[in-house]
Coordinates of C-alpha atoms in Angstrom, one line a residue:
X1 CA 97.7 55.1 106.2
X2 CA 99.3 58.3 105.1
X3 CA 98.2 59.5 101.7
X4 CA 101.0 59.7 99.2
X5 CA 101.2 63.0 97.2
X6 CA 103.2 65.5 95.3
X7 CA 104.2 68.3 97.6
X8 CA 103.9 72.0 96.6
X9 CA 106.7 74.4 97.3
X10 CA 106.3 76.5 100.4
X11 CA 107.0 79.6 98.2
X12 CA 107.8 80.1 94.5
X13 CA 110.4 82.9 95.0
X14 CA 114.0 82.9 96.2
X15 CA 115.7 86.0 97.0
X16 CA 119.3 86.6 96.0
X17 CA 119.9 89.7 98.1
X18 CA 117.5 92.2 96.8
X19 CA 116.9 90.3 93.5
X20 CA 113.9 88.0 93.5
X21 CA 114.4 84.7 91.6
X22 CA 111.0 83.4 90.6
X23 CA 110.4 79.8 89.8
X24 CA 107.8 80.6 87.2
X25 CA 110.1 82.8 85.2
X26 CA 112.9 80.2 85.5
X27 CA 110.7 77.6 83.8
X28 CA 109.8 79.9 81.0
X29 CA 113.3 80.9 80.4
X30 CA 114.6 77.2 80.5
X31 CA 111.8 76.2 78.1
X32 CA 112.7 79.0 75.6
X33 CA 116.4 77.9 75.6
X34 CA 115.4 74.3 75.0
X35 CA 113.2 75.2 72.0
X36 CA 115.9 77.3 70.5
X37 CA 118.6 74.7 71.0
X38 CA 116.5 71.8 69.5
X39 CA 115.1 74.1 66.8
X40 CA 118.6 75.1 65.7
X41 CA 119.8 71.5 65.5
X42 CA 116.8 70.5 63.3
X43 CA 117.2 73.6 61.2
X44 CA 120.8 72.8 60.4
X45 CA 119.8 69.3 59.6
X46 CA 117.4 70.6 57.0
X47 CA 120.1 72.8 55.4
X48 CA 119.7 76.0 57.3
X49 CA 122.4 78.1 58.8
X50 CA 123.6 78.1 62.4
X51 CA 122.0 80.9 64.4
X52 CA 119.0 81.5 62.2
X53 CA 116.5 80.1 64.7
X54 CA 117.8 82.2 67.5
X55 CA 117.7 85.3 65.3
X56 CA 114.1 84.7 64.5
X57 CA 113.3 83.8 68.1
X58 CA 114.4 87.3 69.1
X59 CA 111.3 88.4 67.5
X60 CA 109.0 85.5 68.3
X61 CA 109.5 85.2 72.0
X62 CA 108.7 88.8 73.0
X63 CA 105.6 88.7 70.7
X64 CA 104.7 85.3 72.2
X65 CA 104.9 86.5 75.8
X66 CA 102.8 89.6 75.0
X67 CA 100.2 87.5 73.1
X68 CA 100.0 84.9 75.8
X69 CA 99.5 87.6 78.5
X70 CA 96.8 89.5 76.5
X71 CA 94.9 86.2 75.9
X72 CA 94.9 85.4 79.7
X73 CA 93.9 88.9 80.7
X74 CA 91.1 89.2 78.1
X75 CA 89.6 85.8 78.9
X76 CA 90.0 86.3 82.7
X77 CA 89.4 90.0 82.9
X78 CA 87.5 89.5 86.1
X79 CA 90.7 88.8 88.0
X80 CA 92.2 92.3 87.1
X81 CA 89.2 94.7 86.4
X82 CA 86.4 93.5 88.6
X83 CA 85.5 95.4 91.8
X84 CA 88.2 95.1 94.5
X85 CA 90.9 94.2 91.9
X86 CA 93.9 96.2 90.9
X87 CA 94.4 96.5 87.2
X88 CA 98.1 96.9 87.6
X89 CA 98.2 93.1 88.5
X90 CA 97.6 92.5 84.8
X91 CA 101.2 93.5 84.1
X92 CA 102.7 91.1 86.8
X93 CA 103.4 88.2 84.4
X94 CA 105.7 86.7 87.0
X95 CA 102.7 85.8 89.0
X96 CA 101.4 83.4 86.3
X97 CA 99.0 83.7 83.6
X98 CA 100.0 82.9 80.0
X99 CA 97.5 81.7 77.4
X100 CA 99.3 79.3 75.0
X101 CA 96.6 80.3 72.3
X102 CA 97.6 83.9 72.4
X103 CA 101.4 83.1 72.7
X104 CA 101.2 80.9 69.5
X105 CA 99.2 83.4 67.6
X106 CA 101.1 86.6 68.3
X107 CA 104.4 84.6 68.5
X108 CA 103.8 83.5 64.9
X109 CA 103.4 87.1 63.9
X110 CA 106.8 88.0 65.3
X111 CA 108.3 84.9 63.7
X112 CA 106.9 86.0 60.4
X113 CA 108.7 89.3 60.7
X114 CA 111.9 87.6 61.6
X115 CA 111.6 85.1 58.7
X116 CA 110.7 88.0 56.3
X117 CA 113.9 89.9 57.3
X118 CA 116.0 86.7 56.7
X119 CA 114.3 85.8 53.5
X120 CA 113.2 82.3 54.5
X121 CA 109.7 80.6 54.5
X122 CA 107.9 80.7 57.9
X123 CA 106.4 77.1 57.5
X124 CA 109.8 75.6 57.2
X125 CA 111.0 77.5 60.4
X126 CA 108.0 76.4 62.3
X127 CA 108.5 72.8 61.3
X128 CA 112.0 72.9 62.7
X129 CA 110.9 74.5 66.0
X130 CA 107.6 72.5 66.5
X131 CA 108.9 69.7 68.8
X132 CA 111.1 72.3 70.8
X133 CA 107.9 74.3 71.4
X134 CA 106.2 71.2 72.9
X135 CA 109.2 70.5 75.2
X136 CA 109.2 74.2 76.1
X137 CA 105.6 73.9 77.2
X138 CA 106.3 70.8 79.3
X139 CA 109.0 72.7 81.2
X140 CA 107.0 75.9 81.5
X141 CA 104.1 74.1 83.2
X142 CA 106.2 73.4 86.1
X143 CA 106.0 77.1 86.7
X144 CA 102.3 76.4 87.6
X145 CA 103.6 74.0 90.3
X146 CA 105.7 76.8 91.9
X147 CA 102.7 79.1 91.9
X148 CA 100.2 76.4 93.2
X149 CA 97.8 77.0 90.3
X150 CA 96.0 75.2 87.5
X151 CA 95.2 72.1 89.4
X152 CA 92.2 69.7 88.9
X153 CA 89.6 68.2 90.9
X154 CA 90.1 66.7 94.4
X155 CA 91.3 63.1 94.4
X156 CA 93.0 60.5 96.6
X157 CA 95.4 59.0 94.0
X158 CA 99.0 58.5 95.1
X159 CA 100.2 61.3 92.7
X160 CA 97.7 63.8 94.0
X161 CA 99.1 67.4 94.3
X162 CA 99.0 68.8 97.9
X163 CA 97.9 72.4 97.7
X164 CA 98.8 74.4 100.9
X165 CA 98.0 78.1 99.8
X166 CA 94.7 79.7 100.6
X167 CA 95.3 82.9 98.6
X168 CA 93.0 83.9 95.8
X169 CA 90.2 81.5 96.9
X170 CA 92.3 78.3 97.0
X171 CA 91.2 75.6 99.3
X172 CA 94.0 73.5 100.8
X173 CA 93.8 69.8 99.9
X174 CA 94.7 67.1 97.5
X175 CA 94.0 67.6 93.7
X176 CA 94.8 66.2 90.3
X177 CA 98.1 67.6 89.2
X178 CA 96.8 68.8 85.8
X179 CA 100.0 70.8 85.3
X180 CA 101.8 67.5 85.5
X181 CA 99.4 65.8 83.1
X182 CA 99.9 68.5 80.5
X183 CA 103.6 68.5 81.0
X184 CA 103.8 64.8 80.2
X185 CA 101.5 65.2 77.3
X186 CA 103.6 67.9 75.8
X187 CA 106.7 65.5 76.2
X188 CA 104.8 62.9 74.2
X189 CA 103.7 65.4 71.6
X190 CA 107.3 66.5 71.1
X191 CA 108.5 62.9 70.5
X192 CA 105.5 62.2 68.2
X193 CA 106.4 65.1 65.9
X194 CA 110.1 64.1 65.8
X195 CA 109.1 60.6 64.8
X196 CA 106.6 61.6 62.2
X197 CA 108.9 64.1 60.7
X198 CA 111.6 61.5 60.3
X199 CA 109.2 58.8 59.1
X200 CA 107.1 60.9 56.6
X201 CA 109.5 63.8 55.8
X202 CA 106.9 66.4 56.8
X203 CA 107.3 69.8 55.3
X204 CA 105.6 73.1 54.4
X205 CA 104.3 73.6 58.0
X206 CA 102.8 70.1 58.4
X207 CA 105.1 69.1 61.3
X208 CA 103.9 72.3 63.1
X209 CA 100.3 71.5 62.3
X210 CA 100.7 68.0 63.7
X211 CA 102.1 69.5 67.0
X212 CA 99.1 71.9 67.3
X213 CA 96.5 69.2 66.5
X214 CA 98.1 66.6 69.0
X215 CA 98.4 69.3 71.7
X216 CA 94.8 70.3 71.4
X217 CA 93.6 66.7 71.9
X218 CA 95.4 66.6 75.2
X219 CA 94.5 70.1 76.2
X220 CA 90.9 69.3 75.7
X221 CA 90.6 66.5 78.3
X222 CA 93.1 68.1 80.7
X223 CA 91.1 71.5 80.6
X224 CA 88.0 69.5 81.4
X225 CA 89.5 68.3 84.8
X226 CA 90.5 71.8 86.0
X227 CA 88.5 73.6 88.7
X228 CA 89.8 77.2 88.5
X229 CA 87.5 79.9 87.4
X230 CA 86.8 80.1 83.7
X231 CA 84.1 81.3 81.2
X232 CA 81.7 78.5 80.1
X233 CA 79.9 78.2 76.9
X234 CA 77.3 75.5 76.5
X235 CA 78.6 73.9 79.6
X236 CA 82.2 73.7 78.4
X237 CA 85.2 75.9 79.4
X238 CA 86.2 78.5 76.9
X239 CA 89.6 76.8 76.4
X240 CA 87.8 73.5 75.4
X241 CA 86.0 75.3 72.7
X242 CA 89.3 77.0 71.6
X243 CA 91.1 73.7 71.5
X244 CA 88.3 72.1 69.4
X245 CA 88.4 75.1 66.8
X246 CA 92.2 75.2 66.6
X247 CA 92.3 71.3 66.2
X248 CA 90.0 71.4 63.3
X249 CA 92.0 74.3 61.7
X250 CA 95.3 72.4 62.1
X251 CA 93.9 69.2 60.6
X252 CA 92.5 71.2 57.7
X253 CA 95.8 72.8 57.1
X254 CA 97.6 69.5 57.2
X255 CA 95.4 67.8 54.7
X256 CA 95.3 70.7 52.2
X257 CA 99.0 71.3 52.5
X258 CA 99.7 67.6 51.8
X259 CA 97.6 67.8 48.6
X260 CA 98.8 71.1 47.3
X261 CA 102.4 71.0 48.4
X262 CA 103.6 67.4 49.0
X263 CA 107.0 66.5 50.1
X264 CA 109.5 68.8 51.9
X265 CA 111.3 72.0 51.0
X266 CA 114.6 71.2 49.3
X267 CA 116.1 74.6 50.2
X268 CA 115.0 76.3 53.5
X269 CA 117.4 79.2 53.6
X270 CA 119.6 81.0 51.0
X271 CA 123.3 80.4 51.5
X272 CA 124.3 84.0 50.6
X273 CA 122.9 87.4 51.5
X274 CA 120.6 85.9 54.2
X275 CA 120.7 89.1 56.2
X276 CA 119.2 91.2 53.4
X277 CA 115.5 91.6 53.3
X278 CA 113.7 90.2 50.4
X279 CA 111.9 92.7 48.0
X280 CA 109.5 92.5 45.2
X281 CA 109.1 88.8 45.7
X282 CA 112.8 88.1 45.3
X283 CA 114.9 86.4 48.0
X284 CA 118.1 87.8 49.2
X285 CA 120.1 85.1 47.6
X286 CA 118.8 86.0 44.2
X287 CA 119.8 89.7 44.8
X288 CA 123.3 88.6 46.0
X289 CA 123.7 86.3 43.0
X290 CA 122.6 89.2 40.6
X291 CA 125.1 91.4 42.2
X292 CA 127.8 88.8 41.9
X293 CA 127.1 88.1 38.3
X294 CA 127.2 91.9 37.6
X295 CA 130.5 92.2 39.2
X296 CA 131.8 89.2 37.4
X297 CA 130.6 90.5 33.9
X298 CA 132.1 93.9 34.8
X299 CA 135.4 92.4 35.6
X300 CA 135.4 90.2 32.4
X301 CA 134.5 93.2 30.2
X302 CA 137.3 95.2 31.8
X303 CA 139.7 92.3 31.1
X304 CA 138.6 92.0 27.6
X305 CA 138.9 95.7 27.0
X306 CA 142.4 95.9 28.5
X307 CA 143.4 92.8 26.5
X308 CA 142.0 94.1 23.1
X309 CA 143.5 97.5 23.8
X310 CA 146.9 95.9 24.5
X311 CA 146.6 93.8 21.3
X312 CA 145.8 96.8 19.2
X313 CA 148.7 98.8 20.5
X314 CA 151.1 95.7 19.9
X315 CA 149.7 95.4 16.4
X316 CA 150.3 99.2 15.8
X317 CA 153.9 98.8 17.2
X318 CA 154.6 95.9 14.9
X319 CA 153.1 97.7 11.9
X320 CA 155.2 100.7 12.4
X321 CA 158.3 98.5 12.8
X322 CA 157.7 96.5 9.7
X323 CA 157.2 99.5 7.3
X324 CA 160.8 100.8 7.5
X325 CA 162.1 97.3 7.0
X326 CA 160.1 96.7 3.9
X327 CA 161.1 100.1 2.4
X328 CA 164.7 99.5 3.2
X329 CA 164.6 96.1 1.7
X330 CA 163.2 97.5 -1.5
X331 CA 165.6 100.3 -1.7
X332 CA 168.6 98.2 -1.1
X333 CA 167.5 95.7 -3.9
X334 CA 167.0 98.4 -6.4
X335 CA 170.3 100.0 -5.7
X336 CA 172.2 96.7 -5.8
X337 CA 170.8 95.7 -9.3
X338 CA 171.8 98.1 -11.9
X339 CA 170.0 98.3 -15.3
X340 CA 171.1 95.9 -17.9
X341 CA 172.8 93.6 -15.2
X342 CA 172.7 89.8 -15.8
X343 CA 172.6 88.8 -12.1
X344 CA 169.0 87.8 -12.5
X345 CA 170.0 85.3 -15.3
X346 CA 172.9 84.0 -13.3
X347 CA 170.6 83.2 -10.5
X348 CA 168.4 81.2 -12.6
X349 CA 170.9 79.1 -14.6
X350 CA 174.3 77.6 -13.9
X351 CA 177.3 79.0 -15.8
X352 CA 178.6 76.8 -18.6
X353 CA 182.1 76.1 -17.4
X354 CA 182.5 72.6 -18.6
X355 CA 182.3 71.8 -22.3
X356 CA 180.8 68.3 -21.7
X357 CA 178.2 69.3 -19.1
X358 CA 174.5 69.0 -20.1
X359 CA 172.5 72.2 -19.8
X360 CA 170.6 72.6 -16.7
X361 CA 167.0 73.8 -16.8
X362 CA 165.5 76.4 -14.5
X363 CA 163.5 73.8 -12.6
X364 CA 166.5 71.5 -12.2
X365 CA 168.5 74.4 -10.9
X366 CA 166.0 75.4 -8.5
X367 CA 165.7 71.8 -7.2
X368 CA 169.5 71.6 -6.8
X369 CA 169.4 74.8 -4.8
X370 CA 166.8 73.6 -2.6
X371 CA 168.6 70.3 -2.0

């Protein structure tokens, strides 16, 4: 009976003319795109702006790649600096060798720089990107399949991985596909974070902490199955110890964050002036609002000044026009009424033209005129 197995690719590089297309690099690139795409959707759903995740990823991804490579080279230095090895191979990232611990650590530094420049909190951005990172790892692990690396112990299970390469000390045979186990585990971690985030409204970095803790649990037992060379401490591989320490730190952060800052951020990104860096503890939006208020107050003052000046000028014009009119009225009144004239008396009382008429008082005459 022929053994069922997962075949390995005959080679992990395709050549498009002089350009080599490496399967490992393709898996990393596709994973990054998936993480940014999903992170952008989650960021917008939380009130963020389109494109912010990608802008910060421009900082986080290069830092993460450098950090991942540094961790791998430092922890497996014998592969590059021992006798008979070429140290230049340490820069050949396309041949495999990225440590997730270094990638997350240095990638977080790059993300912090990007978030600082945008004036947004790093924990909120990390929460939005957490499940996307898990899915990116799931895709990236298939790069190990192209390179025929990071497999487990020999086995005869139907899903065994058939290793055909004999370079770098490999022994052809059938082994546990630990790359596949980790890939499936990362998919489960991604969906776990999405569910928990919707169910419990995780915030302030707790969704990211959940991703880290859940990944460490799976990485612990998967790492124990691997047979590639690694440093051991008290009988355990170095990555097992790293997974345990990081797991405890993630759980501690999750618990303390839930007590000190419960709930979720109401505002994750300022709506104005997001491109300006924050200074002296103020966000870019506060600075933009201050500038807007200053401009508004300046405009209001200018309007009030123009209005008051116009009113003062109008009052001056009206006063200037009224003065001659009053003078002319007084002058004409004085000239029309000579001394000793009885016109004032005639205006107050009616002339006695009828002998039988009753005399009319001044009040009655005024009333009659008014009527």
